[in-house]
Tab-separated table of C-alpha atoms in Angstrom:
chain	number	residue	atom	x	y	z
A	1	MET	CA	0.000	0.000	0.000
A	2	MET	CA	1.316	3.421	-0.871
A	3	LYS	CA	2.477	5.387	2.120
A	4	THR	CA	1.399	9.030	2.215
A	5	ILE	CA	2.708	11.836	4.380
A	6	PHE	CA	0.068	12.893	6.863
A	7	GLN	CA	-0.914	16.446	7.556
A	8	ALA	CA	1.952	18.747	8.436
A	9	CYS	CA	1.804	22.172	10.021
A	10	VAL	CA	4.150	23.982	7.659
A	11	VAL	CA	5.138	22.997	4.135
A	12	GLY	CA	8.421	24.605	3.109
A	13	THR	CA	9.886	25.417	-0.266
A	14	VAL	CA	12.803	23.011	-0.100
A	15	LEU	CA	13.223	19.319	-0.739
A	16	MET	CA	15.642	16.974	0.976
A	17	THR	CA	17.832	14.461	-0.813
A	18	VAL	CA	20.597	12.077	0.201
A	19	ALA	CA	24.027	13.683	0.249
A	20	CYS	CA	26.511	11.628	-1.779
A	21	SER	CA	29.610	13.833	-1.687
A	22	SER	CA	32.559	12.851	0.487
A	23	SER	CA	33.530	16.486	1.076
A	24	SER	CA	34.565	17.440	4.597
A	25	THR	CA	32.081	20.311	4.847
A	26	LYS	CA	29.316	20.071	7.395
A	27	GLU	CA	26.581	20.134	4.760
A	28	ALA	CA	28.150	17.314	2.720
A	29	ASN	CA	28.534	15.102	5.787
A	30	THR	CA	24.836	15.210	6.627
A	31	LEU	CA	22.522	12.490	5.442
A	32	PHE	CA	20.204	15.005	3.772
A	33	LYS	CA	20.807	18.418	2.291
A	34	LYS	CA	18.527	21.280	1.347
A	35	MET	CA	17.590	21.782	-2.268
A	36	ASP	CA	16.544	25.366	-2.981
A	37	ALA	CA	13.614	26.437	-5.117
A	38	ASP	CA	15.789	27.661	-7.988
A	39	SER	CA	17.335	24.205	-8.246
A	40	THR	CA	14.209	22.065	-7.862
A	41	GLY	CA	11.549	24.274	-9.405
A	42	ILE	CA	9.385	23.804	-6.321
A	43	ASN	CA	8.458	27.173	-4.889
A	44	PHE	CA	5.497	26.707	-2.582
A	45	THR	CA	4.465	28.340	0.676
A	46	ASN	CA	1.191	27.796	2.486
A	47	THR	CA	0.499	31.468	3.232
A	48	ILE	CA	-2.425	32.307	5.503
A	49	THR	CA	-3.692	35.775	6.426
A	50	ASP	CA	-6.049	36.384	9.319
A	51	ASN	CA	-8.573	39.213	9.431
A	52	GLU	CA	-11.439	40.368	11.641
A	53	GLN	CA	-13.901	37.960	10.059
A	54	PHE	CA	-11.740	34.852	9.683
A	55	ASN	CA	-9.075	34.026	12.252
A	56	ILE	CA	-8.090	31.656	15.064
A	57	PHE	CA	-11.057	32.824	17.150
A	58	SER	CA	-13.630	32.088	14.452
A	59	TYR	CA	-11.955	28.878	13.240
A	60	ARG	CA	-10.039	26.837	15.813
A	61	ASN	CA	-7.890	25.051	13.199
A	62	PHE	CA	-6.795	28.243	11.448
A	63	TYR	CA	-3.088	27.473	11.979
A	64	ASN	CA	-3.203	23.689	11.472
A	65	GLY	CA	-1.658	23.939	8.008
A	66	GLY	CA	-1.852	21.862	4.861
A	67	GLY	CA	-0.643	18.513	3.584
A	68	VAL	CA	1.627	16.873	1.028
A	69	ALA	CA	1.457	13.634	-0.960
A	70	ILE	CA	4.101	12.009	-3.148
A	71	GLY	CA	3.395	9.562	-5.951
A	72	ASP	CA	3.991	8.845	-9.649
A	73	ILE	CA	0.983	10.399	-11.389
A	74	ASN	CA	2.164	9.781	-14.985
A	75	ASN	CA	3.725	6.307	-14.657
A	76	ASP	CA	7.236	7.388	-15.626
A	77	SER	CA	8.723	5.839	-12.455
A	78	LEU	CA	9.517	9.296	-10.997
A	79	PRO	CA	7.660	10.454	-7.849
A	80	ASP	CA	5.698	13.682	-8.217
A	81	VAL	CA	4.655	16.057	-5.412
A	82	PHE	CA	1.280	17.544	-4.445
A	83	PHE	CA	0.922	20.382	-1.896
A	84	THR	CA	-2.346	21.654	-0.439
A	85	ALA	CA	-2.960	25.292	0.480
A	86	ASN	CA	-5.397	26.841	2.942
A	87	MET	CA	-5.817	30.237	1.297
A	88	GLY	CA	-4.439	29.769	-2.178
A	89	PRO	CA	-4.139	27.303	-5.044
A	90	ASN	CA	-3.027	23.733	-4.462
A	91	LYS	CA	0.103	22.781	-6.373
A	92	LEU	CA	1.144	19.706	-8.359
A	93	TYR	CA	4.785	19.391	-9.368
A	94	LEU	CA	5.780	16.914	-12.070
A	95	ASN	CA	9.151	15.237	-11.592
A	96	LYS	CA	11.306	15.821	-14.688
A	97	GLY	CA	14.283	13.884	-13.340
A	98	LYS	CA	17.537	14.918	-11.642
A	99	MET	CA	15.577	16.540	-8.792
A	100	HIS	CA	13.901	19.112	-11.026
A	101	PHE	CA	10.121	19.604	-11.040
A	102	GLU	CA	7.616	21.430	-13.249
A	103	ASP	CA	4.541	23.186	-11.866
A	104	ILE	CA	1.612	21.690	-13.809
A	105	SER	CA	-1.115	22.760	-11.362
A	106	GLU	CA	-3.179	24.912	-13.715
A	107	LYS	CA	-2.927	22.486	-16.615
A	108	ALA	CA	-3.778	19.554	-14.347
A	109	GLY	CA	-6.906	21.296	-13.042
A	110	ILE	CA	-6.306	20.629	-9.354
A	111	THR	CA	-5.843	24.119	-7.834
A	112	GLU	CA	-9.162	24.528	-5.918
A	113	THR	CA	-8.241	28.139	-5.148
A	114	ASN	CA	-11.419	28.944	-3.210
A	115	LYS	CA	-11.200	26.008	-0.788
A	116	TRP	CA	-9.374	25.522	2.508
A	117	SER	CA	-7.505	22.327	1.633
A	118	THR	CA	-5.950	20.137	4.325
A	119	GLY	CA	-4.844	16.515	3.889
A	120	VAL	CA	-4.200	14.878	0.521
A	121	VAL	CA	-3.879	11.235	-0.536
A	122	MET	CA	-2.724	9.647	-3.781
A	123	ALA	CA	-4.328	6.296	-4.560
A	124	ASP	CA	-5.591	4.395	-7.594
A	125	VAL	CA	-9.232	4.778	-6.637
A	126	ASN	CA	-10.729	3.412	-9.867
A	127	ALA	CA	-8.128	0.642	-10.311
A	128	ASP	CA	-7.066	1.671	-13.816
A	129	GLY	CA	-3.352	1.626	-13.033
A	130	TRP	CA	-3.044	5.422	-12.652
A	131	LEU	CA	-2.849	7.334	-9.384
A	132	ASP	CA	-5.768	9.592	-8.528
A	133	ILE	CA	-5.704	12.398	-5.950
A	134	TYR	CA	-8.115	12.892	-3.054
A	135	VAL	CA	-8.036	16.362	-1.490
A	136	CYS	CA	-9.623	17.010	1.906
A	137	ASN	CA	-11.209	20.389	2.585
A	138	ALA	CA	-12.316	22.218	5.720
A	139	GLY	CA	-12.233	25.830	6.978
A	140	TYR	CA	-15.331	27.530	8.337
A	141	GLU	CA	-16.128	30.784	6.552
A	142	LYS	CA	-19.519	31.930	5.290
A	143	GLY	CA	-20.004	30.899	1.678
A	144	ARG	CA	-16.930	28.640	1.584
A	145	ASN	CA	-17.316	25.276	-0.177
A	146	THR	CA	-15.932	22.489	2.016
A	147	ASN	CA	-16.698	19.516	-0.231
A	148	ASN	CA	-13.765	17.149	-0.647
A	149	ALA	CA	-12.417	16.605	-4.165
A	150	LEU	CA	-11.503	13.368	-5.940
A	151	PHE	CA	-9.328	14.093	-8.967
A	152	ILE	CA	-9.503	11.145	-11.336
A	153	ASN	CA	-6.402	10.787	-13.496
A	154	ASN	CA	-7.150	11.347	-17.195
A	155	LYS	CA	-3.788	9.728	-18.114
A	156	ASN	CA	-2.651	12.849	-19.996
A	157	GLY	CA	-1.416	15.116	-17.217
A	158	THR	CA	-4.910	16.385	-16.373
A	159	PHE	CA	-7.489	15.395	-13.776
A	160	THR	CA	-11.265	15.587	-13.416
A	161	ASP	CA	-12.951	16.187	-10.059
A	162	SER	CA	-15.354	13.245	-9.754
A	163	ALA	CA	-15.952	13.226	-5.998
A	164	ALA	CA	-19.731	13.566	-6.326
A	165	ALA	CA	-19.932	10.785	-8.900
A	166	TYR	CA	-18.005	8.450	-6.597
A	167	GLY	CA	-19.889	9.475	-3.446
A	168	LEU	CA	-16.808	10.960	-1.799
A	169	ASP	CA	-17.745	14.668	-1.822
A	170	ASN	CA	-18.000	14.833	1.970
A	171	ASP	CA	-18.725	18.405	3.087
A	172	GLY	CA	-17.514	18.140	6.690
A	173	TYR	CA	-14.388	19.649	8.214
A	174	THR	CA	-12.085	16.955	6.861
A	175	THR	CA	-8.525	16.629	8.132
A	176	HIS	CA	-7.412	13.609	6.188
A	177	ALA	CA	-8.424	10.321	4.558
A	178	ALA	CA	-7.040	6.820	4.126
A	179	PHE	CA	-7.701	4.445	1.218
A	180	PHE	CA	-7.408	0.726	1.952
A	181	ASP	CA	-9.262	-2.527	1.273
A	182	TYR	CA	-10.852	-3.211	4.668
A	183	ASP	CA	-13.091	-6.074	3.459
A	184	LEU	CA	-10.486	-7.690	1.177
A	185	ASP	CA	-12.778	-7.693	-1.844
A	186	GLY	CA	-10.110	-6.341	-4.154
A	187	ASP	CA	-11.006	-2.640	-4.310
A	188	LEU	CA	-10.061	0.397	-2.220
A	189	ASP	CA	-12.424	1.630	0.463
A	190	CYS	CA	-12.039	4.979	2.230
A	191	TYR	CA	-11.927	6.303	5.801
A	192	ILE	CA	-12.709	10.032	5.957
A	193	LEU	CA	-11.385	11.755	9.079
A	194	ASN	CA	-13.301	14.857	10.144
A	195	ASN	CA	-12.551	17.353	12.913
A	196	SER	CA	-15.532	18.573	14.920
A	197	PHE	CA	-16.345	22.285	14.838
A	198	MET	CA	-18.046	22.154	18.226
A	199	PRO	CA	-16.760	24.700	20.798
A	200	VAL	CA	-15.122	22.544	23.455
A	201	ASN	CA	-16.483	24.639	26.320
A	202	THR	CA	-20.030	23.730	25.289
A	203	LEU	CA	-19.436	19.990	25.710
A	204	ASN	CA	-19.080	20.136	29.521
A	205	ASN	CA	-16.997	16.942	29.542
A	206	SER	CA	-19.997	15.012	28.240
A	207	ASN	CA	-19.322	11.688	26.548
A	208	ARG	CA	-21.730	11.470	23.618
A	209	ARG	CA	-19.557	9.119	21.629
A	210	ASP	CA	-22.498	7.074	20.354
A	211	LEU	CA	-24.520	10.043	19.066
A	212	ARG	CA	-23.835	10.555	15.382
A	213	ALA	CA	-23.086	14.054	14.121
A	214	LYS	CA	-26.311	14.362	12.146
A	215	ASP	CA	-28.386	13.661	15.261
A	216	TRP	CA	-26.889	16.344	17.513
A	217	PRO	CA	-29.347	19.125	18.453
A	218	VAL	CA	-27.069	21.893	17.161
A	219	LYS	CA	-26.983	24.237	14.182
A	220	ASP	CA	-25.964	22.732	10.868
A	221	GLN	CA	-22.666	24.657	10.832
A	222	PHE	CA	-21.509	22.506	13.782
A	223	LYS	CA	-22.421	19.172	12.177
A	224	GLY	CA	-19.332	18.939	9.955
A	225	GLY	CA	-17.559	16.590	12.357
A	226	GLY	CA	-17.935	12.846	12.652
A	227	SER	CA	-15.786	10.490	10.602
A	228	TYR	CA	-16.952	8.074	7.903
A	229	LEU	CA	-16.105	4.633	6.578
A	230	MET	CA	-16.979	4.500	2.889
A	231	ARG	CA	-17.237	1.074	1.227
A	232	ASN	CA	-16.397	0.805	-2.455
A	233	ASP	CA	-19.348	-0.834	-4.194
A	234	GLY	CA	-18.252	-1.179	-7.795
A	235	GLY	CA	-16.926	2.371	-8.120
A	236	ARG	CA	-19.560	4.091	-5.988
A	237	PHE	CA	-18.777	4.607	-2.303
A	238	THR	CA	-21.425	3.829	0.327
A	239	ASP	CA	-21.423	5.157	3.886
A	240	VAL	CA	-21.288	2.072	6.128
A	241	SER	CA	-19.958	3.845	9.220
A	242	GLU	CA	-22.778	3.033	11.597
A	243	ALA	CA	-23.180	-0.556	10.395
A	244	ALA	CA	-19.414	-1.105	10.688
A	245	ASN	CA	-19.318	0.318	14.265
A	246	ILE	CA	-17.300	3.409	13.362
A	247	TYR	CA	-17.893	6.351	15.712
A	248	GLY	CA	-19.221	9.515	14.082
A	249	SER	CA	-19.733	11.865	16.999
A	250	LEU	CA	-19.082	15.592	17.331
A	251	ILE	CA	-16.805	14.982	20.311
A	252	SER	CA	-14.184	13.592	17.925
A	253	PHE	CA	-11.531	16.125	16.893
A	254	GLY	CA	-9.701	13.881	14.439
A	255	LEU	CA	-6.189	14.864	13.361
A	256	GLY	CA	-4.570	11.605	12.273
A	257	VAL	CA	-5.504	8.236	10.812
A	258	THR	CA	-3.237	5.295	9.999
A	259	VAL	CA	-3.981	1.765	8.837
A	260	GLY	CA	-2.234	-1.548	9.436
A	261	ASP	CA	-2.673	-5.104	10.683
A	262	VAL	CA	-1.987	-4.792	14.422
A	263	ASN	CA	-3.095	-8.305	15.426
A	264	GLY	CA	-1.577	-10.348	12.611
A	265	ASP	CA	-4.830	-11.699	11.166
A	266	HIS	CA	-4.120	-10.235	7.700
A	267	TYR	CA	-7.047	-7.802	7.908
A	268	PRO	CA	-6.334	-4.043	8.105
A	269	ASP	CA	-7.124	-2.250	11.372
A	270	ILE	CA	-7.472	1.508	11.928
A	271	TYR	CA	-5.914	3.879	14.467
A	272	VAL	CA	-7.424	7.363	14.823
A	273	SER	CA	-5.792	10.141	16.851
A	274	ASN	CA	-8.174	12.683	18.406
A	275	ASP	CA	-7.139	16.089	19.666
A	276	PHE	CA	-7.470	17.304	23.292
A	277	TYR	CA	-10.939	16.025	24.258
A	278	GLU	CA	-12.004	12.639	22.984
A	279	ARG	CA	-9.647	9.701	23.370
A	280	ASP	CA	-8.117	7.957	20.380
A	281	TYR	CA	-9.752	4.995	18.635
A	282	LEU	CA	-8.274	1.614	17.742
A	283	TYR	CA	-10.631	-0.245	15.414
A	284	ILE	CA	-9.918	-3.974	15.137
A	285	ASN	CA	-11.200	-5.544	11.934
A	286	GLN	CA	-13.724	-8.320	12.650
A	287	GLN	CA	-13.323	-9.878	9.166
A	288	ASN	CA	-17.050	-9.564	8.464
A	289	GLY	CA	-17.320	-5.959	7.297
A	290	THR	CA	-17.388	-4.556	10.829
A	291	PHE	CA	-14.893	-3.256	13.391
A	292	HIS	CA	-14.658	-3.384	17.162
A	293	GLU	CA	-13.157	-0.380	18.968
A	294	GLU	CA	-10.598	-1.804	21.448
A	295	LEU	CA	-8.207	0.999	22.409
A	296	GLU	CA	-8.591	0.507	26.168
A	297	ASP	CA	-7.949	-3.225	25.841
A	298	TRP	CA	-4.723	-2.739	23.903
A	299	THR	CA	-3.085	0.289	25.562
A	300	GLU	CA	-2.233	1.382	29.118
A	301	HIS	CA	-2.457	5.081	28.302
A	302	ILE	CA	-2.441	7.373	25.258
A	303	SER	CA	-1.479	10.874	24.166
A	304	GLN	CA	-3.819	13.666	25.219
A	305	SER	CA	-3.693	16.151	22.349
A	306	SER	CA	-3.105	13.436	19.786
A	307	MET	CA	-2.062	14.872	16.448
A	308	GLY	CA	-0.374	12.774	13.762
A	309	ALA	CA	-0.175	8.983	13.826
A	310	ASP	CA	1.750	6.341	11.934
A	311	LEU	CA	1.884	2.579	12.190
A	312	ALA	CA	4.988	0.521	11.315
A	313	ASP	CA	7.436	-1.960	12.821
A	314	VAL	CA	10.152	-0.042	14.725
A	315	ASN	CA	11.894	-2.984	16.422
A	316	ASN	CA	11.910	-5.500	13.551
A	317	ASP	CA	9.859	-8.146	15.333
A	318	GLY	CA	7.398	-8.427	12.460
A	319	TYR	CA	4.542	-6.636	14.272
A	320	PRO	CA	3.500	-3.018	13.635
A	321	ASP	CA	3.943	-0.443	16.381
A	322	ILE	CA	2.143	2.910	16.705
A	323	PHE	CA	3.665	6.381	16.991
A	324	VAL	CA	1.393	9.292	17.980
A	325	THR	CA	2.503	12.911	18.311
A	326	ASP	CA	1.435	15.429	20.967
A	327	MET	CA	2.637	18.840	22.223
A	328	LEU	CA	4.966	18.228	25.198
A	329	PRO	CA	7.951	20.640	25.047
A	330	GLY	CA	11.425	19.201	25.317
A	331	ASP	CA	13.040	21.939	27.415
A	332	ASP	CA	12.212	23.415	30.813
A	333	GLN	CA	11.607	26.992	29.665
A	334	ARG	CA	9.032	25.971	27.053
A	335	LEU	CA	7.497	23.558	29.534
A	336	LYS	CA	6.994	26.331	32.104
A	337	THR	CA	5.823	29.033	29.685
A	338	THR	CA	3.561	27.127	27.291
A	339	THR	CA	2.153	24.144	29.155
A	340	SER	CA	-0.641	23.689	31.658
A	341	PHE	CA	-1.725	20.340	33.051
A	342	GLU	CA	-5.108	19.184	34.328
A	343	ASN	CA	-5.374	18.766	38.068
A	344	TYR	CA	-6.080	15.437	39.719
A	345	ASP	CA	-9.815	16.039	40.087
A	346	VAL	CA	-10.321	16.935	36.430
A	347	TYR	CA	-8.227	13.945	35.356
A	348	ASN	CA	-10.377	11.568	37.442
A	349	LEU	CA	-13.581	13.208	36.260
A	350	LYS	CA	-12.655	12.565	32.636
A	351	LEU	CA	-11.453	9.069	33.455
A	352	ASN	CA	-14.799	8.210	35.060
A	353	LEU	CA	-16.629	9.652	32.059
A	354	GLY	CA	-14.847	7.244	29.706
A	355	PHE	CA	-12.064	9.403	28.256
A	356	TYR	CA	-9.372	6.987	29.469
A	357	HIS	CA	-5.796	7.717	30.603
A	358	GLN	CA	-4.547	10.643	28.516
A	359	TYR	CA	-1.183	12.354	29.060
A	360	MET	CA	0.465	15.227	27.208
A	361	GLN	CA	3.330	13.424	25.461
A	362	ASN	CA	4.112	11.566	22.281
A	363	THR	CA	3.474	7.849	22.597
A	364	LEU	CA	5.466	5.070	20.974
A	365	GLN	CA	3.300	2.005	21.468
A	366	ILE	CA	5.328	-1.192	21.059
A	367	ASN	CA	3.286	-4.192	19.991
A	368	ASN	CA	3.763	-6.986	22.538
A	369	ARG	CA	2.304	-9.551	20.103
A	370	ASN	CA	-0.302	-10.618	22.686
A	371	GLY	CA	-3.056	-8.077	22.167
A	372	LYS	CA	-1.277	-5.402	24.209
A	373	PHE	CA	0.902	-2.362	23.541
A	374	THR	CA	3.511	-0.823	25.852
A	375	ASP	CA	4.364	2.866	25.535
A	376	VAL	CA	8.159	3.376	25.510
A	377	ALA	CA	8.260	6.999	24.289
A	378	HIS	CA	10.107	8.352	27.346
A	379	TYR	CA	12.483	5.383	27.425
A	380	SER	CA	13.195	5.821	23.720
A	381	GLY	CA	13.705	9.584	23.975
A	382	VAL	CA	10.828	10.517	21.666
A	383	ALA	CA	8.148	11.680	24.132
A	384	ALA	CA	8.679	15.440	23.787
A	385	THR	CA	8.858	17.192	20.394
A	386	ASP	CA	6.849	20.330	21.272
A	387	TRP	CA	3.847	21.332	19.119
A	388	SER	CA	3.938	18.368	16.758
A	389	TRP	CA	1.758	17.377	13.826
A	390	GLY	CA	2.628	14.645	11.352
A	391	GLY	CA	4.649	11.669	12.569
A	392	LEU	CA	6.222	9.478	9.894
A	393	ILE	CA	7.995	6.141	10.387
A	394	PHE	CA	10.491	5.160	7.692
A	395	ASP	CA	14.080	3.969	7.297
A	396	ALA	CA	15.861	7.280	6.632
A	397	ASP	CA	19.415	5.901	6.455
A	398	ASN	CA	18.719	2.477	4.909
A	399	ASP	CA	20.220	0.580	7.840
A	400	GLY	CA	17.258	-1.769	8.133
A	401	PHE	CA	15.720	0.011	11.132
A	402	ASN	CA	12.789	2.404	10.891
A	403	ASP	CA	13.345	5.983	12.041
A	404	LEU	CA	10.853	8.645	13.199
A	405	TYR	CA	10.269	11.992	11.505
A	406	VAL	CA	8.152	14.632	13.267
A	407	CYS	CA	6.722	17.773	11.658
A	408	ASN	CA	6.308	20.437	14.330
A	409	GLY	CA	5.767	24.152	14.905
A	410	ILE	CA	2.917	26.648	14.598
A	411	THR	CA	2.583	30.183	13.230
A	412	ARG	CA	1.464	31.753	16.524
A	413	ASP	CA	2.325	30.514	20.025
A	414	LEU	CA	-1.277	29.982	21.095
A	415	THR	CA	-0.482	28.221	24.361
A	416	ASP	CA	1.801	30.911	25.792
A	417	GLN	CA	0.647	31.014	29.416
A	418	GLY	CA	1.389	34.720	29.864
A	419	LEU	CA	-0.770	35.609	26.879
A	420	TYR	CA	-3.436	33.174	28.059
A	421	ARG	CA	-3.595	34.796	31.525
A	422	LEU	CA	-3.753	38.275	29.984
A	423	PHE	CA	-6.550	37.175	27.681
A	424	CYS	CA	-8.514	35.691	30.595
A	425	GLN	CA	-7.999	38.822	32.697
A	426	ARG	CA	-9.313	41.019	29.902
A	427	CYS	CA	-12.291	38.731	29.375
A	428	ASN	CA	-13.091	38.839	33.094
A	429	THR	CA	-12.666	42.625	33.188
A	430	THR	CA	-14.943	43.067	30.193
A	431	HIS	CA	-17.506	40.693	31.682
A	432	GLY	CA	-17.401	42.550	35.013
A	433	THR	CA	-17.799	45.935	33.325
A	434	ASN	CA	-20.753	44.732	31.270
A	435	ARG	CA	-22.335	43.234	34.387
A	436	GLN	CA	-22.007	46.550	36.253
A	437	GLN	CA	-23.528	48.390	33.296
A	438	ARG	CA	-26.488	45.999	33.217
A	439	GLN	CA	-26.992	46.365	36.967
A	440	SER	CA	-26.903	50.157	36.665
A	441	ALA	CA	-29.502	49.929	33.917
A	442	GLY	CA	-31.621	47.602	36.078
A	443	SER	CA	-31.318	44.718	33.613
A	444	ASP	CA	-29.419	42.245	35.813
């Protein structure tokens, strides 16, 4: 199965390649070296601009960033690159060889300039031997189209958006998607990962995991959460989420999804990482078209603000392990200035409400091959990588052991505790002033 890079916070304008020179300079002795835009032809930046109407206060995921996928879209054996943009055109770069790329975005018809694009996946959705491109869209702004796009490869360097025809034009706040054959019938099915738009302070720690998004008594603008399992029925995708026991609630703030066979039964299972409220999900394939969510049976604890997730074998025992990123800083100054932890009472309250053991840290869950995982992130030195997004497991130096790559960072330091206290003080002052004014007017 093709491996795609999950959503990253910032997509730069450089590529990395293996350094082959034996020169004694520092750059030449590194495993990778930067390739600048003039050399590669790739000149892309995911530029976002906030204003009074559309910003981090009106859209919680304003700074979450875009995504990137790599695959051979023209069958010339050279990998091509697709970048998504939040406030601009998506870009597709065709690999011309020798690390040089051509921007074919306009010709290919994939730009989607007026959409807030997030994750992207390349997969041969219609099984014609040519990679297609699925682009996830989100972003809450009045009049904005959030329907996901499925660009079917026309085999001539152009694509046609056929999401509606295939039943994959989901209009929720989609973070990412995964294509895989969950029922082993020979075609690709799809898991669509959405991120709830519900204000967290309105949930009051309630666990409404079993209430599907469409059934919540809220305005339609808040119903764009809830993830979906879409079964491929001869080229048309059918929503089988509820029948397959896939949660679709608005308490799920999905940021990562990864697929693999965790129990060795040759059927693909699903791991979903949920941000800061709901716990993660581990769906075990029941081999009959359904899944059973078993996270609490398999793990001792999980990340709290789970972001990216990847699933691969890190210790070469033949069983896949799970890496999930979080936001724990790695140095004392950042820890003291940007991090706040829940007190014991809040922790126990959430535990009793079914949100399980969640801790702010990356987790590296080692598969014990007996239906259990053990988190060794602190032991392995990978627990703290600050504000992290995508986590990718691959063998970077070709030594036969998988390595971990973490995409981290954010445009604005939203968790700065000094700023947070100042913001709260101003809110309280404003609230107190308004209260006094209402009392003076006899309205309180």
